Coordinates of C-alpha atoms in Angstrom, one line a residue:
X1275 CA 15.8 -32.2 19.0
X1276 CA 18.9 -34.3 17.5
X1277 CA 22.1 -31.7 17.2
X1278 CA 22.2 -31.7 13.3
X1279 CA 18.7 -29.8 13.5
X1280 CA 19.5 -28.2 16.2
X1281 CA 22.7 -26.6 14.4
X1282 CA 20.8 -26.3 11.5
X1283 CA 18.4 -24.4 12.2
X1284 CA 20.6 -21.7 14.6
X1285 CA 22.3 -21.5 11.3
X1286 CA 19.7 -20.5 9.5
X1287 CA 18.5 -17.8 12.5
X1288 CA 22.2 -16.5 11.6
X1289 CA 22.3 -15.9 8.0
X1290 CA 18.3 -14.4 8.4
X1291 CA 19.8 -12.2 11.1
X1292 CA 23.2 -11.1 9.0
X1293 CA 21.1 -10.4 6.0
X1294 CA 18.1 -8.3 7.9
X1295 CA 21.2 -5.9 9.2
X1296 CA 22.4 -5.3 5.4
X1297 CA 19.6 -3.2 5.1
X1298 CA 18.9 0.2 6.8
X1299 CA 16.6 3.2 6.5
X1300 CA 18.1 6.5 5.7
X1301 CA 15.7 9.3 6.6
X1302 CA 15.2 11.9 3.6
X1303 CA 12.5 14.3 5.0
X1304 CA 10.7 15.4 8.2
X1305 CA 9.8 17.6 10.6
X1306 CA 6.5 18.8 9.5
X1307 CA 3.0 18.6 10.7
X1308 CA 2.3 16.5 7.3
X1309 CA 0.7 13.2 7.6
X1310 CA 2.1 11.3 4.6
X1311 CA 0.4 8.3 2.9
X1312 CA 0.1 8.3 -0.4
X1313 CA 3.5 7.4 -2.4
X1314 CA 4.2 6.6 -6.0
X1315 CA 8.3 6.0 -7.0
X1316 CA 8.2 6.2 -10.8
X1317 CA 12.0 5.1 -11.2
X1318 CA 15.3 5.2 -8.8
X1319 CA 15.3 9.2 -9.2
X1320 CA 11.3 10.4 -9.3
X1321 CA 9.2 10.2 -6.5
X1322 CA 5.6 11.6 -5.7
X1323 CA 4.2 11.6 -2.0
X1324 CA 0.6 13.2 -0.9
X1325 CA -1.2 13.3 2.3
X1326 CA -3.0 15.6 4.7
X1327 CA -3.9 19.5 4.2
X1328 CA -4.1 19.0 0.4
X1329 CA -0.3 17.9 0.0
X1330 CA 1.7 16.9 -2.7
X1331 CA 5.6 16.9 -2.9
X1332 CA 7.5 15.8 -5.8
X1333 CA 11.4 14.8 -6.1
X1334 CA 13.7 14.2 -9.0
X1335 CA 16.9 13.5 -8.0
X1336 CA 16.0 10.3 -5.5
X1337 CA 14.7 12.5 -2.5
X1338 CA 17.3 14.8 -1.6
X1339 CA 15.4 17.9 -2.6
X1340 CA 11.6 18.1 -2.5
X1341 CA 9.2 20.6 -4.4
X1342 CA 6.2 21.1 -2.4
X1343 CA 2.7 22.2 -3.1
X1344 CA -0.5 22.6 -1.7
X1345 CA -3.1 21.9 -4.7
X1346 CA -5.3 25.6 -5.1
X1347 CA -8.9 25.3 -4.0
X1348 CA -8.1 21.8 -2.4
X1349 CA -5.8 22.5 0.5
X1350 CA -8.5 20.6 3.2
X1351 CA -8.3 17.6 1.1
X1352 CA -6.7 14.5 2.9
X1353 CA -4.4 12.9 -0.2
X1354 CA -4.4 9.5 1.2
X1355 CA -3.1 7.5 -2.3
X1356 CA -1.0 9.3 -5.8
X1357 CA -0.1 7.1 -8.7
X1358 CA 2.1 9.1 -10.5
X1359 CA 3.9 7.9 -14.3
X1360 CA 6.6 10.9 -14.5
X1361 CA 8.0 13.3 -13.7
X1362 CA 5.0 16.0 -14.8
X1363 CA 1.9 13.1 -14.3
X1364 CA 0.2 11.9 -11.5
X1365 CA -3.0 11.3 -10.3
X1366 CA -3.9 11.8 -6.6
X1367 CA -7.4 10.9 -4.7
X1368 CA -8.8 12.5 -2.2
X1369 CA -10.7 10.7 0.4
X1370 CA -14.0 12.1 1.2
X1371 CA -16.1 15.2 2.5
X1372 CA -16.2 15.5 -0.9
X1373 CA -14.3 12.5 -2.4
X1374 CA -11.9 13.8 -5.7
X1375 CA -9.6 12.1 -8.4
X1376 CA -7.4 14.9 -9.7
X1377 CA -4.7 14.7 -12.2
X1378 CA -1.5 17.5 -13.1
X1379 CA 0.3 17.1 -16.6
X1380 CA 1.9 19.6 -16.0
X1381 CA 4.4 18.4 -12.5
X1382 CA 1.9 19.5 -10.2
X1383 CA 1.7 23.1 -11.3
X1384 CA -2.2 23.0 -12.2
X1385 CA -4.6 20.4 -11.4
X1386 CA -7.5 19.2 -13.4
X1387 CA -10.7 17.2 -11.3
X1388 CA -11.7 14.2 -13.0
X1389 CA -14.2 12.8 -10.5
X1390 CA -16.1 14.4 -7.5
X1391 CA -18.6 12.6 -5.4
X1392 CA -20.3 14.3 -2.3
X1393 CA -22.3 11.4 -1.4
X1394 CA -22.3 12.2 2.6
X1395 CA -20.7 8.2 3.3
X1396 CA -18.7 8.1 0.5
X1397 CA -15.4 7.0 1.6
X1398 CA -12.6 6.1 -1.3
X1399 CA -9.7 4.0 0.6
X1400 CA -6.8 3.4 -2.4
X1401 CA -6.1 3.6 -6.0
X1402 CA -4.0 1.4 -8.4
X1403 CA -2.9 1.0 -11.9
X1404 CA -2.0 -1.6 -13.8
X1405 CA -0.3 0.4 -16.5
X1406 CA -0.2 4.1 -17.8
X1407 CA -4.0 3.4 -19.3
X1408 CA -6.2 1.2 -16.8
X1409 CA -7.0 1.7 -13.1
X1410 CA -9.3 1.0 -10.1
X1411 CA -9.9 2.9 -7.3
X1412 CA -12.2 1.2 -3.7
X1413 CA -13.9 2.6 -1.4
X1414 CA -16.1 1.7 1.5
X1415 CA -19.3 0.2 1.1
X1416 CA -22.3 2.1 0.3
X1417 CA -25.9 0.5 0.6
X1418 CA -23.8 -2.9 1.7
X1419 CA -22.2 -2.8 -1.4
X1420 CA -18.3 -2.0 -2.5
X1421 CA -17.5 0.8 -4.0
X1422 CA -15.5 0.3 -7.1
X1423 CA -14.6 2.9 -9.9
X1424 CA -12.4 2.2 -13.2
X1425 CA -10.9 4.1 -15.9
X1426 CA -9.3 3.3 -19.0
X1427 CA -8.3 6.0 -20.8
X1428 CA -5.1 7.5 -18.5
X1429 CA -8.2 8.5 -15.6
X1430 CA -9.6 11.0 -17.8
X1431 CA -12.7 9.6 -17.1
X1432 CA -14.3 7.2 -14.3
X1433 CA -16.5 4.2 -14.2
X1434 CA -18.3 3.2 -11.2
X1435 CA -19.1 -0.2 -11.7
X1436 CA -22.7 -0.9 -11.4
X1437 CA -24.8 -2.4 -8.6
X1438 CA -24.3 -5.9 -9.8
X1439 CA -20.9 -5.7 -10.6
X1440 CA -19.8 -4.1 -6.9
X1441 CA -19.1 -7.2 -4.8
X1442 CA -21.5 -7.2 -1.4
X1443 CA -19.7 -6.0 2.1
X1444 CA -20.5 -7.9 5.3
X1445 CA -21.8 -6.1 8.4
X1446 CA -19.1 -3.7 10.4
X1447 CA -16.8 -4.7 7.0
X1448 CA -14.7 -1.6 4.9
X1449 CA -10.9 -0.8 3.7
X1450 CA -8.6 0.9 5.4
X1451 CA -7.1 4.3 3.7
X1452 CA -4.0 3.3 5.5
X1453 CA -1.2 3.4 2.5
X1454 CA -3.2 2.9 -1.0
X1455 CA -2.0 -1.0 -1.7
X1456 CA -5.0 -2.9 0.0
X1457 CA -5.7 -3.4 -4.0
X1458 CA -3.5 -4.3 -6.4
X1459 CA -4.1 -5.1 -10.4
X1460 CA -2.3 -8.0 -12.6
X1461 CA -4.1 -7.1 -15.5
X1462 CA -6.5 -4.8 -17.3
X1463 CA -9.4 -6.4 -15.6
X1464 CA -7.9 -8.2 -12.9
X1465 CA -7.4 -7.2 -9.2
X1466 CA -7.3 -8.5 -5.8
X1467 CA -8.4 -6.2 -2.4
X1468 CA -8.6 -6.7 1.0
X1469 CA -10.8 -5.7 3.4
X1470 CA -10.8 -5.4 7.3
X1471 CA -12.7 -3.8 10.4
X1472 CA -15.1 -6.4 12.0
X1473 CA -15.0 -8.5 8.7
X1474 CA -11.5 -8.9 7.1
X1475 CA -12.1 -10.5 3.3
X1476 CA -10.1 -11.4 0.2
X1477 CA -11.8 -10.2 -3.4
X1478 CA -11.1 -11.2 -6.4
X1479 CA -13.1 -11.3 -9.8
X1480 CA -16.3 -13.5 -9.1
X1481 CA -14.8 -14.6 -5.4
X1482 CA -15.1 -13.6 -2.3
X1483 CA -13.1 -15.6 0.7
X1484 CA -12.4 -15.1 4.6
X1485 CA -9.1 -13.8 5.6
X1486 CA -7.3 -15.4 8.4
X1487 CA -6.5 -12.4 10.1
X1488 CA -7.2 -10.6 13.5
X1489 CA -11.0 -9.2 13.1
X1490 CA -13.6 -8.2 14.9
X1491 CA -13.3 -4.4 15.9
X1492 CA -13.1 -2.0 13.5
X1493 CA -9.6 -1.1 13.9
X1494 CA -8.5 -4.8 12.5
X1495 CA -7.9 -6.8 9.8
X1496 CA -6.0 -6.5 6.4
X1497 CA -4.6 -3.2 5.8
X1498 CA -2.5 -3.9 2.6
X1499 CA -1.9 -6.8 0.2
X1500 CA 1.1 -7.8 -2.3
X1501 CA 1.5 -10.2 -5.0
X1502 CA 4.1 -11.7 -7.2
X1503 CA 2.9 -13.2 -10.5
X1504 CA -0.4 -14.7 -9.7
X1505 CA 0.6 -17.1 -7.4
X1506 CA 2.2 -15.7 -4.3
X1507 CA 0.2 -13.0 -2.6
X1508 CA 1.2 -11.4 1.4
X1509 CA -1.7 -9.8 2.9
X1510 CA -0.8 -7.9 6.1
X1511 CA -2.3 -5.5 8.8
X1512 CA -3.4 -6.1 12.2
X1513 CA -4.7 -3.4 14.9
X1514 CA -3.5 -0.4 14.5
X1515 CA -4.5 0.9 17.8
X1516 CA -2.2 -2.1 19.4
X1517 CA 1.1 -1.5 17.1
X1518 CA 3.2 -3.9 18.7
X1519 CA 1.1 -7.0 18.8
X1520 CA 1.7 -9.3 16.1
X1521 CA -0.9 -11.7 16.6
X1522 CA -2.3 -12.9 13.3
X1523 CA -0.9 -9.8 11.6
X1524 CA 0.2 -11.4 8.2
X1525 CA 0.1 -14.5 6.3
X1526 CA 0.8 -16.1 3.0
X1527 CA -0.4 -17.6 -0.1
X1528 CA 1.5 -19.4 -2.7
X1529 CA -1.8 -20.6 -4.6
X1530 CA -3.0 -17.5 -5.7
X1531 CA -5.3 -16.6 -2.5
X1532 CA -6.7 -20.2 -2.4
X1533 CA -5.2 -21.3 1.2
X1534 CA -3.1 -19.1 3.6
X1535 CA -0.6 -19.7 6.2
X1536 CA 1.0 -18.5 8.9
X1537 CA 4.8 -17.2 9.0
X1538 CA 7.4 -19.1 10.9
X1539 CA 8.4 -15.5 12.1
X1540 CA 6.2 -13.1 11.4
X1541 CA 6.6 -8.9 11.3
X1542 CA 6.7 -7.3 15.1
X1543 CA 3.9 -5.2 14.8
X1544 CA 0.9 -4.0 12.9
X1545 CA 2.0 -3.4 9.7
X1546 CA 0.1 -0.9 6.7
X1547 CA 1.7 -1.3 3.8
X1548 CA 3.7 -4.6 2.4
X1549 CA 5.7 -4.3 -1.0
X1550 CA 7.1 -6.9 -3.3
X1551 CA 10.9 -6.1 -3.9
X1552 CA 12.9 -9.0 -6.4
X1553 CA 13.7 -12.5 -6.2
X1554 CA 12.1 -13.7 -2.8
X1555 CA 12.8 -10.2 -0.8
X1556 CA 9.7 -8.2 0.7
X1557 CA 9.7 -5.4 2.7
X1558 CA 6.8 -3.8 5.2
X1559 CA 6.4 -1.1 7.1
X1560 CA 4.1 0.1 10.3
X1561 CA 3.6 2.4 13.3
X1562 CA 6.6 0.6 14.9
X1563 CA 8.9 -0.2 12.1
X1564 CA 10.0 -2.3 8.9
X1565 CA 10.3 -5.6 8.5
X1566 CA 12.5 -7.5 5.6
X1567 CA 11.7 -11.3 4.2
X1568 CA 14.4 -12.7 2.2
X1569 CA 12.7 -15.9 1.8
X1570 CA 9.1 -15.6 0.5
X1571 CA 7.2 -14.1 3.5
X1572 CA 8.1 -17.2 5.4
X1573 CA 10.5 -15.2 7.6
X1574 CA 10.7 -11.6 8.9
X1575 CA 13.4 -9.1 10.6
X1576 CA 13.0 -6.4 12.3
X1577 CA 15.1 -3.9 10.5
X1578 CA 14.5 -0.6 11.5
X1579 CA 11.9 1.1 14.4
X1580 CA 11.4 4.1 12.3
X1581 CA 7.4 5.0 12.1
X1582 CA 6.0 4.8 8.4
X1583 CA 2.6 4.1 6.7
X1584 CA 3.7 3.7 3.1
X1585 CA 6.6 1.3 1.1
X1586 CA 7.0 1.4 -2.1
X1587 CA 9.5 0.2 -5.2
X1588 CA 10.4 2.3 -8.2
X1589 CA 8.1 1.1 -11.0
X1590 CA 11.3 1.1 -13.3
X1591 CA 14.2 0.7 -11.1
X1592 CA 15.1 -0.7 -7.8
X1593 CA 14.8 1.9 -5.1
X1594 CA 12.9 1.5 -2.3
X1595 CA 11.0 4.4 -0.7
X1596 CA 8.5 4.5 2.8
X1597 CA 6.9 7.8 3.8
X1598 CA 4.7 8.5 6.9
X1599 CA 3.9 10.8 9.6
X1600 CA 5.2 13.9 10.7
X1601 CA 6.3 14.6 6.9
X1602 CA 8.5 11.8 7.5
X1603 CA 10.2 10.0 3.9
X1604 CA 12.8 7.5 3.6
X1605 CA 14.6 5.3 1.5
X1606 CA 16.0 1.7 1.9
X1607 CA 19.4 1.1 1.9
X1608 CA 21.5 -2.0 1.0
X1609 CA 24.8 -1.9 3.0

């Protein structure tokens, strides 16, 4: 290699090494037996979380002091994903044995149930809106086919699409209730999910493509996906019973999901959640840590080994918050 590019590119290892240790994790909450995966940041200050034993908690001055509550008549109910739009709104799903959608307008003081289904394999895995109106939730496949449920009046009401709409799952394929962002939606009636297990697949409206990613057990493939217009998606996972291997664990599109590649340096470990931040920064998070892109995906560093299954930005704002076992919630700092 002549010196120039040799030079070069140790540069370059530099300035992605200075910049990954500008950013830290500053722990807010833990200690508790909670297993947190569901997290909604409405702006800088309010933040929603849900999870295990029918929990919700609720903070409006950026995570330093937590209201917590245990929705009545609900408290075996696994919250794995919350979408929340203020300070007294949110919606939270429940995952199954029954599956539930339940909404508070009230800052979590009284819950209303806007969808119940008690079909024995019903399985819902994550929830998104695209604004204050219009949302999807997904779930596993039933009879082979996707599960797929809409609303568009606030999720007052759910649509389950019908048999001919709901895309068809391959053998051993489903979604992984892992942190809520294996589907995201650009628009009213546009959305892009991933799934994984023995069958890892991109879907989008009408298409249906193979993911490059690990597969093949049913602890693999894509556990979380993130775009930036309509062009630039990052679809991560890997197996989360191996959390430190980072064999085909995340890769990149710049064409809108057409082709994929490969990361020069990729995240070091399974990771469950990956979150758009500004500019070309990303941020993901997993069992063994958080990695930090500055530059489109193409590069990660390993900047913190704190444990979380959730990342998410404010909606309106710039804070970054991760939540995840053992009631554990953080928030990203820029040093």
């Amino acid at each position: 290699m002549p010196l120039k590019t040799s030079y070069l590119l140790l540069l370059l290892s530099c300035l992605l090494n200075l910049s990954a240790r500008c950013q830290t994790i500053q722990i807010l909450s833990a200690g508790t037996k909670t297993s947190l995966r569901g997290l909604s940041a409405v702006d800088d200050q309010t933040i929603w979380v849900s999870g295990s034993a029918g929990t919700v908690g609720k903070s409006t001055d950026g995570g330093q002091n937590w209201q917590w509550m245990n929705v009545q008549g609900f408290e075996k109910t696994d919250f794995r994903d919350i979408e929340a739009f203020d300070a007294q709104t949110a919606i939270v799903m429940g995952v199954a044995s029954p599956a539930y959608i339940l909404k508070t307008t009230d800052g979590g003081q009284t819950w209303k149930k806007l969808y119940e289904n008690r079909d024995t394999s019903m399985f819902m895995d994550a929830m998104d809106f695209f604004d204050a109106q219009n949302g999807m939730v997904i779930g596993d496949p039933l009879q082979g086919k996707v599960f797929i449920a809409k609303t568009q009046d606030a999720g007052n009401t759910w649509q389950t699409l019908s048999d001919k709409e709901q895309p068809t799952a391959a053998t051993g394929e489903a979604f992984f209730a892992s942190s809520g962002t294996n589907i995201r939606m650009f628009s009213k009636n546009g959305f892009v999910f991933a799934s994984g297990g023995k069958k890892s697949s991109l879907f989008m409206p009408g298409l249906k493509k193979d993911l490059p990613l690990i597969q093949g057990k049913e602890t693999t493939g894509a556990n979380s996906i993130a775009i930036k217009g309509k062009k630039i998606l990052i679809v991560m996972g890997g197996d989360f019973m191996t959390k430190d291997a980072t064999t085909d664990n995340c890769f990149v599109s710049t064409n809108g999901g057409m082709t994929f590649a490969a990361p020069l340096v990729g995240p070091h470990g399974y990771r469950s959640c990956v979150e758009y931040l500004k500019g070309k920064n990303w941020i993901a998070c997993g069992l063994n840590g958080v990695d930090y892109s500055t530059d489109e995906g193409k590069n990660w560093s390993w900047i913190s080994k704190e444990s979380f299954h959730v990342c998410r930005k404010a909606k309106k704002g710039n804070a970054v918050y991760f939540a995840g076992g053992g009631g554990r919630i953080g928030k990203l700092i820029l040093n």
